[in-house]
Amino acid sequence: MEKQIINEELGISNDVKQLVVKIKSSIGDNFSKNYKNKSRFYGLNSNFPYKVFHGDLNVKWKDIVINVIYYVVNDSDENVVSYYLRRFKSTSNIEKYELTFYLVGHGDRILWEKHNSTIQHEIEHLFQLYKKGKPLLNTKQNQQYQAFVQLMHSSDFIERIIGYTYYYYARVEKNALINGIYGDVMGKNINGHVLNPLEEIKNTAVYKNINAIKQVIENRNQHERIVRALKPFNKTIDSYLKIANRVVSEYTKAFGRLLYLLKKDIAETNENLLINLSDETIENYD
């Protein structure tokens, strides 16, 4: 019961965990069988003049069929990989069961360690769509959402703070972001590799951004700048501060529950290892 309650509060369901495994396995199998097929390679657009592998498959899950579109660039040139991952973002369609992933490969395998956070994040969005049974956002909500997403990329620090505040306030994003952190940390827990879950959480962009929001709203010297930045959106500073404080409070609680869950799942994953790397190695008693 305790684990079930924690999972529900975090929005990390066993269905999402199982679907992540299923989709990663389907993509991995498809790629390993076809990665030498030259007809599967082509350029994404004129701004990215490198050919990438293209895959398209359907994954059956429960009573739905998920269309998974994925692209893979080879990791031989780190500069190309870095630009590719910045330029092309994986997405989950908010209206239908469709996932699009931009991945990195080496030989016949996908380098999942680069994508564990993204995969779990987007699959959580698809799961939300499945549970809701209709588009996650209506037209008006989507317009507001996109406006704040654009604000997140502003050159003005306070505008970025406001954009991220409303972005994090969206319920669908909080669950997806926490899922992403969970997927990333658990993906690093390979062969008993020693992890400090708290430090892993603190090193995420989400944690650092929530901390930045907290510092800004607690600094009254910044409030006049906030007032000016809010004018185009017809929002008052009181309404903004109410939401910002709620965001900080909810994410702080979510980080705490996530830390508990990570410690629990890491312990369960490692308990069957012959040698736990956090302990001393086996003595030779001969």
mmCIF file of C-alpha atoms in Angstrom:
data_model
loop_
_atom_site.group_PDB
_atom_site.id
_atom_site.type_symbol
_atom_site.label_atom_id
_atom_site.label_comp_id
_atom_site.label_asym_id
_atom_site.label_seq_id
_atom_site.Cartn_x
_atom_site.Cartn_y
_atom_site.Cartn_z
ATOM 1 C CA MET A 1 0.000 0.000 0.000
ATOM 2 C CA GLU A 2 2.792 2.442 0.946
ATOM 3 C CA LYS A 3 4.588 2.017 -2.369
ATOM 4 C CA GLN A 4 1.309 2.340 -4.267
ATOM 5 C CA ILE A 5 0.495 5.640 -2.510
ATOM 6 C CA ILE A 6 3.947 7.053 -3.244
ATOM 7 C CA ASN A 7 3.748 6.039 -6.900
ATOM 8 C CA GLU A 8 0.352 7.676 -7.305
ATOM 9 C CA GLU A 9 1.518 10.913 -5.692
ATOM 10 C CA LEU A 10 4.578 11.075 -7.918
ATOM 11 C CA GLY A 11 2.737 10.162 -11.061
ATOM 12 C CA ILE A 12 5.218 7.313 -11.621
ATOM 13 C CA SER A 13 3.027 4.327 -12.361
ATOM 14 C CA ASN A 14 4.055 0.758 -13.025
ATOM 15 C CA ASP A 15 2.254 1.051 -16.374
ATOM 16 C CA VAL A 16 4.634 3.842 -17.402
ATOM 17 C CA LYS A 17 7.683 1.887 -16.233
ATOM 18 C CA GLN A 18 6.575 -1.187 -18.199
ATOM 19 C CA LEU A 19 5.725 0.861 -21.290
ATOM 20 C CA VAL A 20 9.170 2.497 -21.191
ATOM 21 C CA VAL A 21 10.792 -0.955 -21.228
ATOM 22 C CA LYS A 22 8.510 -2.148 -24.035
ATOM 23 C CA ILE A 23 9.114 0.861 -26.289
ATOM 24 C CA LYS A 24 12.880 0.924 -25.697
ATOM 25 C CA SER A 25 13.027 -2.793 -26.506
ATOM 26 C CA SER A 26 10.942 -2.337 -29.678
ATOM 27 C CA ILE A 27 13.099 0.548 -30.906
ATOM 28 C CA GLY A 28 16.315 -1.290 -30.022
ATOM 29 C CA ASP A 29 15.277 -4.445 -31.893
ATOM 30 C CA ASN A 30 14.079 -2.481 -34.924
ATOM 31 C CA PHE A 31 17.282 -0.448 -35.095
ATOM 32 C CA SER A 32 19.651 -3.417 -34.670
ATOM 33 C CA LYS A 33 17.918 -5.239 -37.548
ATOM 34 C CA ASN A 34 17.938 -2.270 -39.937
ATOM 35 C CA TYR A 35 20.865 0.006 -39.040
ATOM 36 C CA LYS A 36 22.846 -1.106 -42.112
ATOM 37 C CA ASN A 37 19.968 -0.435 -44.514
ATOM 38 C CA LYS A 38 21.136 2.632 -46.464
ATOM 39 C CA SER A 39 17.601 3.384 -47.665
ATOM 40 C CA ARG A 40 16.704 4.235 -44.049
ATOM 41 C CA PHE A 41 19.158 7.167 -43.956
ATOM 42 C CA TYR A 42 18.373 10.699 -45.104
ATOM 43 C CA GLY A 43 18.782 14.336 -44.086
ATOM 44 C CA LEU A 44 16.339 15.892 -41.612
ATOM 45 C CA ASN A 45 16.533 19.399 -43.087
ATOM 46 C CA SER A 46 18.905 21.802 -44.826
ATOM 47 C CA ASN A 47 20.169 23.149 -41.489
ATOM 48 C CA PHE A 48 21.412 19.704 -40.492
ATOM 49 C CA PRO A 49 23.349 18.334 -43.497
ATOM 50 C CA TYR A 50 24.014 14.894 -41.998
ATOM 51 C CA LYS A 51 22.122 11.746 -42.818
ATOM 52 C CA VAL A 52 20.364 10.042 -39.947
ATOM 53 C CA PHE A 53 18.604 6.706 -39.584
ATOM 54 C CA HIS A 54 14.803 6.849 -39.675
ATOM 55 C CA GLY A 55 12.575 4.253 -38.069
ATOM 56 C CA ASP A 56 8.794 3.997 -37.870
ATOM 57 C CA LEU A 57 6.975 1.241 -35.992
ATOM 58 C CA ASN A 58 3.748 0.508 -34.165
ATOM 59 C CA VAL A 59 3.740 -0.734 -30.590
ATOM 60 C CA LYS A 60 0.615 -2.447 -29.266
ATOM 61 C CA TRP A 61 -0.124 -1.704 -25.619
ATOM 62 C CA LYS A 62 -3.319 -2.464 -23.721
ATOM 63 C CA ASP A 63 -6.159 -1.515 -26.116
ATOM 64 C CA ILE A 64 -4.215 1.044 -28.203
ATOM 65 C CA VAL A 65 -1.551 1.132 -30.900
ATOM 66 C CA ILE A 66 1.261 3.651 -30.440
ATOM 67 C CA ASN A 67 3.029 5.007 -33.505
ATOM 68 C CA VAL A 68 6.713 5.428 -32.651
ATOM 69 C CA ILE A 69 8.806 7.514 -35.036
ATOM 70 C CA TYR A 70 12.500 7.712 -34.256
ATOM 71 C CA TYR A 71 15.703 9.113 -35.721
ATOM 72 C CA VAL A 72 19.236 8.024 -34.876
ATOM 73 C CA VAL A 73 22.504 9.858 -35.472
ATOM 74 C CA ASN A 74 25.841 8.083 -35.068
ATOM 75 C CA ASP A 75 27.943 9.231 -32.103
ATOM 76 C CA SER A 76 31.256 9.363 -34.018
ATOM 77 C CA ASP A 77 31.353 13.176 -34.055
ATOM 78 C CA GLU A 78 30.516 14.710 -30.663
ATOM 79 C CA ASN A 79 29.978 18.177 -32.168
ATOM 80 C CA VAL A 80 27.375 16.775 -34.564
ATOM 81 C CA VAL A 81 25.671 14.878 -31.738
ATOM 82 C CA SER A 82 25.603 17.946 -29.498
ATOM 83 C CA TYR A 83 24.037 20.130 -32.211
ATOM 84 C CA TYR A 84 21.559 17.397 -33.158
ATOM 85 C CA LEU A 85 20.311 16.967 -29.577
ATOM 86 C CA ARG A 86 19.953 20.734 -29.110
ATOM 87 C CA ARG A 87 18.230 21.277 -32.441
ATOM 88 C CA PHE A 88 15.770 18.364 -32.457
ATOM 89 C CA LYS A 89 13.538 17.647 -29.459
ATOM 90 C CA SER A 90 11.648 14.430 -28.767
ATOM 91 C CA THR A 91 7.895 14.886 -28.378
ATOM 92 C CA SER A 92 4.642 13.196 -27.477
ATOM 93 C CA ASN A 93 1.626 14.207 -29.543
ATOM 94 C CA ILE A 94 -0.990 15.838 -27.283
ATOM 95 C CA GLU A 95 -3.886 14.608 -29.458
ATOM 96 C CA LYS A 96 -3.030 11.078 -30.591
ATOM 97 C CA TYR A 97 -0.891 8.106 -29.612
ATOM 98 C CA GLU A 98 2.304 9.139 -31.350
ATOM 99 C CA LEU A 99 5.853 9.496 -30.042
ATOM 100 C CA THR A 100 8.795 11.044 -31.882
ATOM 101 C CA PHE A 101 12.308 10.450 -30.562
ATOM 102 C CA TYR A 102 15.670 11.857 -31.653
ATOM 103 C CA LEU A 103 18.288 9.378 -30.495
ATOM 104 C CA VAL A 104 22.004 8.679 -30.630
ATOM 105 C CA GLY A 105 23.399 5.310 -31.668
ATOM 106 C CA HIS A 106 26.695 3.460 -31.751
ATOM 107 C CA GLY A 107 27.033 0.503 -34.080
ATOM 108 C CA ASP A 108 23.849 -1.526 -33.815
ATOM 109 C CA ARG A 109 22.651 -0.168 -30.476
ATOM 110 C CA ILE A 110 20.943 2.915 -29.109
ATOM 111 C CA LEU A 111 22.824 4.826 -26.416
ATOM 112 C CA TRP A 112 19.916 4.849 -24.000
ATOM 113 C CA GLU A 113 21.995 6.455 -21.246
ATOM 114 C CA LYS A 114 21.685 9.719 -23.196
ATOM 115 C CA HIS A 115 17.897 9.495 -23.370
ATOM 116 C CA ASN A 116 16.466 7.839 -20.237
ATOM 117 C CA SER A 117 15.031 11.111 -18.926
ATOM 118 C CA THR A 118 13.503 12.129 -22.273
ATOM 119 C CA ILE A 119 11.998 8.694 -22.962
ATOM 120 C CA GLN A 120 10.255 8.458 -19.593
ATOM 121 C CA HIS A 121 9.111 12.098 -19.780
ATOM 122 C CA GLU A 122 7.417 11.737 -23.168
ATOM 123 C CA ILE A 123 5.917 8.320 -22.410
ATOM 124 C CA GLU A 124 4.387 9.811 -19.257
ATOM 125 C CA HIS A 125 2.680 12.412 -21.483
ATOM 126 C CA LEU A 126 1.334 9.639 -23.704
ATOM 127 C CA PHE A 127 0.092 7.803 -20.609
ATOM 128 C CA GLN A 128 -1.668 10.997 -19.482
ATOM 129 C CA LEU A 129 -3.404 11.164 -22.869
ATOM 130 C CA TYR A 130 -4.447 7.523 -22.511
ATOM 131 C CA LYS A 131 -5.855 8.083 -19.025
ATOM 132 C CA LYS A 132 -7.651 11.305 -19.983
ATOM 133 C CA GLY A 133 -9.077 9.906 -23.218
ATOM 134 C CA LYS A 134 -8.929 13.275 -25.007
ATOM 135 C CA PRO A 135 -6.302 15.911 -25.933
ATOM 136 C CA LEU A 136 -4.273 17.045 -22.930
ATOM 137 C CA LEU A 137 -4.820 20.743 -23.706
ATOM 138 C CA ASN A 138 -7.667 22.574 -25.423
ATOM 139 C CA THR A 139 -6.938 25.300 -27.970
ATOM 140 C CA LYS A 140 -6.864 28.156 -25.442
ATOM 141 C CA GLN A 141 -4.752 26.208 -22.960
ATOM 142 C CA ASN A 142 -2.310 25.229 -25.697
ATOM 143 C CA GLN A 143 -1.943 28.864 -26.817
ATOM 144 C CA GLN A 144 -1.141 29.958 -23.258
ATOM 145 C CA TYR A 145 1.206 27.015 -22.822
ATOM 146 C CA GLN A 146 3.124 27.876 -26.002
ATOM 147 C CA ALA A 147 3.376 31.536 -24.968
ATOM 148 C CA PHE A 148 5.059 30.590 -21.708
ATOM 149 C CA VAL A 149 7.302 28.052 -23.448
ATOM 150 C CA GLN A 150 8.514 30.896 -25.669
ATOM 151 C CA LEU A 151 9.091 33.057 -22.589
ATOM 152 C CA MET A 152 11.370 30.331 -21.215
ATOM 153 C CA HIS A 153 13.794 31.179 -24.026
ATOM 154 C CA SER A 154 13.759 34.944 -23.449
ATOM 155 C CA SER A 155 17.046 36.813 -23.076
ATOM 156 C CA ASP A 156 15.596 38.483 -19.964
ATOM 157 C CA PHE A 157 16.186 36.537 -16.750
ATOM 158 C CA ILE A 158 12.911 37.546 -15.061
ATOM 159 C CA GLU A 159 10.891 36.666 -18.161
ATOM 160 C CA ARG A 160 12.528 33.233 -18.165
ATOM 161 C CA ILE A 161 11.687 32.833 -14.472
ATOM 162 C CA ILE A 162 8.033 33.636 -15.213
ATOM 163 C CA GLY A 163 7.942 31.310 -18.224
ATOM 164 C CA TYR A 164 9.384 28.411 -16.248
ATOM 165 C CA THR A 165 7.045 29.090 -13.325
ATOM 166 C CA TYR A 166 3.908 28.679 -15.436
ATOM 167 C CA TYR A 167 5.455 25.776 -17.356
ATOM 168 C CA TYR A 168 6.203 23.919 -14.127
ATOM 169 C CA TYR A 169 2.746 24.805 -12.811
ATOM 170 C CA ALA A 170 1.122 22.712 -15.548
ATOM 171 C CA ARG A 171 0.099 19.444 -13.888
ATOM 172 C CA VAL A 172 0.972 17.388 -16.958
ATOM 173 C CA GLU A 173 4.508 18.764 -16.906
ATOM 174 C CA LYS A 174 5.179 18.170 -13.209
ATOM 175 C CA ASN A 175 4.434 14.460 -13.492
ATOM 176 C CA ALA A 176 6.409 14.176 -16.737
ATOM 177 C CA LEU A 177 9.414 16.061 -15.349
ATOM 178 C CA ILE A 178 9.534 13.953 -12.178
ATOM 179 C CA ASN A 179 9.228 10.842 -14.352
ATOM 180 C CA GLY A 180 12.121 12.108 -16.444
ATOM 181 C CA ILE A 181 14.366 12.507 -13.398
ATOM 182 C CA TYR A 182 13.361 9.048 -12.177
ATOM 183 C CA GLY A 183 14.185 7.512 -15.567
ATOM 184 C CA ASP A 184 17.538 9.279 -15.752
ATOM 185 C CA VAL A 185 18.686 8.257 -12.263
ATOM 186 C CA MET A 186 17.495 4.661 -12.573
ATOM 187 C CA GLY A 187 19.192 4.474 -15.971
ATOM 188 C CA LYS A 188 22.507 5.229 -14.267
ATOM 189 C CA ASN A 189 21.976 2.431 -11.767
ATOM 190 C CA ILE A 190 23.783 -0.158 -13.863
ATOM 191 C CA ASN A 191 25.617 -3.177 -12.436
ATOM 192 C CA GLY A 192 25.434 -1.834 -8.917
ATOM 193 C CA HIS A 193 27.043 1.514 -9.778
ATOM 194 C CA VAL A 194 27.090 3.563 -6.584
ATOM 195 C CA LEU A 195 24.642 6.467 -6.790
ATOM 196 C CA ASN A 196 23.732 9.268 -4.436
ATOM 197 C CA PRO A 197 20.086 9.892 -5.423
ATOM 198 C CA LEU A 198 19.927 13.242 -3.591
ATOM 199 C CA GLU A 199 22.945 14.600 -5.457
ATOM 200 C CA GLU A 200 21.521 13.282 -8.740
ATOM 201 C CA ILE A 201 18.262 15.175 -8.097
ATOM 202 C CA LYS A 202 20.113 18.366 -7.073
ATOM 203 C CA ASN A 203 22.147 18.267 -10.294
ATOM 204 C CA THR A 204 19.044 18.324 -12.520
ATOM 205 C CA ALA A 205 17.938 21.451 -14.364
ATOM 206 C CA VAL A 206 14.480 21.126 -12.783
ATOM 207 C CA TYR A 207 15.855 21.285 -9.234
ATOM 208 C CA LYS A 208 18.136 24.216 -10.061
ATOM 209 C CA ASN A 209 15.320 26.115 -11.796
ATOM 210 C CA ILE A 210 12.917 25.610 -8.889
ATOM 211 C CA ASN A 211 15.627 26.939 -6.582
ATOM 212 C CA ALA A 212 16.093 29.967 -8.865
ATOM 213 C CA ILE A 213 12.333 30.682 -8.796
ATOM 214 C CA LYS A 214 12.390 30.444 -4.992
ATOM 215 C CA GLN A 215 15.250 32.931 -4.710
ATOM 216 C CA VAL A 216 13.589 35.443 -7.051
ATOM 217 C CA ILE A 217 10.179 35.453 -5.382
ATOM 218 C CA GLU A 218 11.818 35.816 -1.951
ATOM 219 C CA ASN A 219 13.771 38.863 -3.162
ATOM 220 C CA ARG A 220 11.398 41.857 -2.989
ATOM 221 C CA ASN A 221 13.881 43.914 -5.021
ATOM 222 C CA GLN A 222 12.907 41.781 -8.039
ATOM 223 C CA HIS A 223 9.160 42.303 -7.686
ATOM 224 C CA GLU A 224 8.995 45.494 -9.774
ATOM 225 C CA ARG A 225 10.682 43.670 -12.658
ATOM 226 C CA ILE A 226 8.146 40.873 -12.280
ATOM 227 C CA VAL A 227 5.271 43.389 -12.443
ATOM 228 C CA ARG A 228 6.587 44.799 -15.730
ATOM 229 C CA ALA A 229 7.149 41.360 -17.263
ATOM 230 C CA LEU A 230 3.610 40.230 -16.361
ATOM 231 C CA LYS A 231 1.800 43.163 -18.024
ATOM 232 C CA PRO A 232 1.557 41.610 -21.528
ATOM 233 C CA PHE A 233 -0.203 38.599 -19.956
ATOM 234 C CA ASN A 234 -2.690 40.631 -17.879
ATOM 235 C CA LYS A 235 -1.542 38.915 -14.718
ATOM 236 C CA THR A 236 -0.956 40.548 -11.338
ATOM 237 C CA ILE A 237 2.075 39.967 -9.189
ATOM 238 C CA ASP A 238 -0.156 38.649 -6.399
ATOM 239 C CA SER A 239 -1.565 35.940 -8.660
ATOM 240 C CA TYR A 240 1.924 35.144 -9.941
ATOM 241 C CA LEU A 241 3.431 34.899 -6.449
ATOM 242 C CA LYS A 242 0.608 32.622 -5.348
ATOM 243 C CA ILE A 243 1.350 30.246 -8.232
ATOM 244 C CA ALA A 244 5.134 30.529 -7.840
ATOM 245 C CA ASN A 245 4.983 29.677 -4.129
ATOM 246 C CA ARG A 246 2.739 26.734 -4.914
ATOM 247 C CA VAL A 247 5.183 25.526 -7.578
ATOM 248 C CA VAL A 248 8.115 25.702 -5.158
ATOM 249 C CA SER A 249 6.115 23.916 -2.437
ATOM 250 C CA GLU A 250 4.767 21.147 -4.698
ATOM 251 C CA TYR A 251 8.109 20.426 -6.357
ATOM 252 C CA THR A 252 9.919 20.401 -3.014
ATOM 253 C CA LYS A 253 7.493 17.741 -1.788
ATOM 254 C CA ALA A 254 7.795 15.872 -5.099
ATOM 255 C CA PHE A 255 11.608 15.832 -4.812
ATOM 256 C CA GLY A 256 11.290 14.377 -1.314
ATOM 257 C CA ARG A 257 8.954 11.604 -2.417
ATOM 258 C CA LEU A 258 11.114 10.969 -5.475
ATOM 259 C CA LEU A 259 14.193 10.611 -3.265
ATOM 260 C CA TYR A 260 12.399 8.028 -1.136
ATOM 261 C CA LEU A 261 11.251 6.088 -4.186
ATOM 262 C CA LEU A 262 14.692 6.162 -5.832
ATOM 263 C CA LYS A 263 16.385 4.839 -2.715
ATOM 264 C CA LYS A 264 13.802 2.077 -2.485
ATOM 265 C CA ASP A 265 13.968 1.062 -6.156
ATOM 266 C CA ILE A 266 17.768 1.240 -6.303
ATOM 267 C CA ALA A 267 17.993 -1.024 -3.240
ATOM 268 C CA GLU A 268 15.531 -3.481 -4.795
ATOM 269 C CA THR A 269 17.420 -3.466 -8.095
ATOM 270 C CA ASN A 270 20.791 -4.052 -6.444
ATOM 271 C CA GLU A 271 19.810 -6.595 -3.816
ATOM 272 C CA ASN A 272 20.270 -9.607 -6.125
ATOM 273 C CA LEU A 273 23.736 -8.628 -7.344
ATOM 274 C CA LEU A 274 26.538 -11.024 -6.427
ATOM 275 C CA ILE A 275 28.739 -8.069 -5.474
ATOM 276 C CA ASN A 276 27.234 -4.789 -4.357
ATOM 277 C CA LEU A 277 29.757 -2.137 -5.299
ATOM 278 C CA SER A 278 28.852 -0.103 -2.239
ATOM 279 C CA ASP A 279 30.290 -2.897 -0.067
ATOM 280 C CA GLU A 280 33.713 -4.501 0.160
ATOM 281 C CA THR A 281 34.519 -7.217 -2.371
ATOM 282 C CA ILE A 282 34.281 -10.890 -1.463
ATOM 283 C CA GLU A 283 37.180 -12.134 0.630
ATOM 284 C CA ASN A 284 39.270 -15.075 -0.576
ATOM 285 C CA TYR A 285 39.098 -17.651 2.207
ATOM 286 C CA ASP A 286 41.227 -20.344 0.553
#
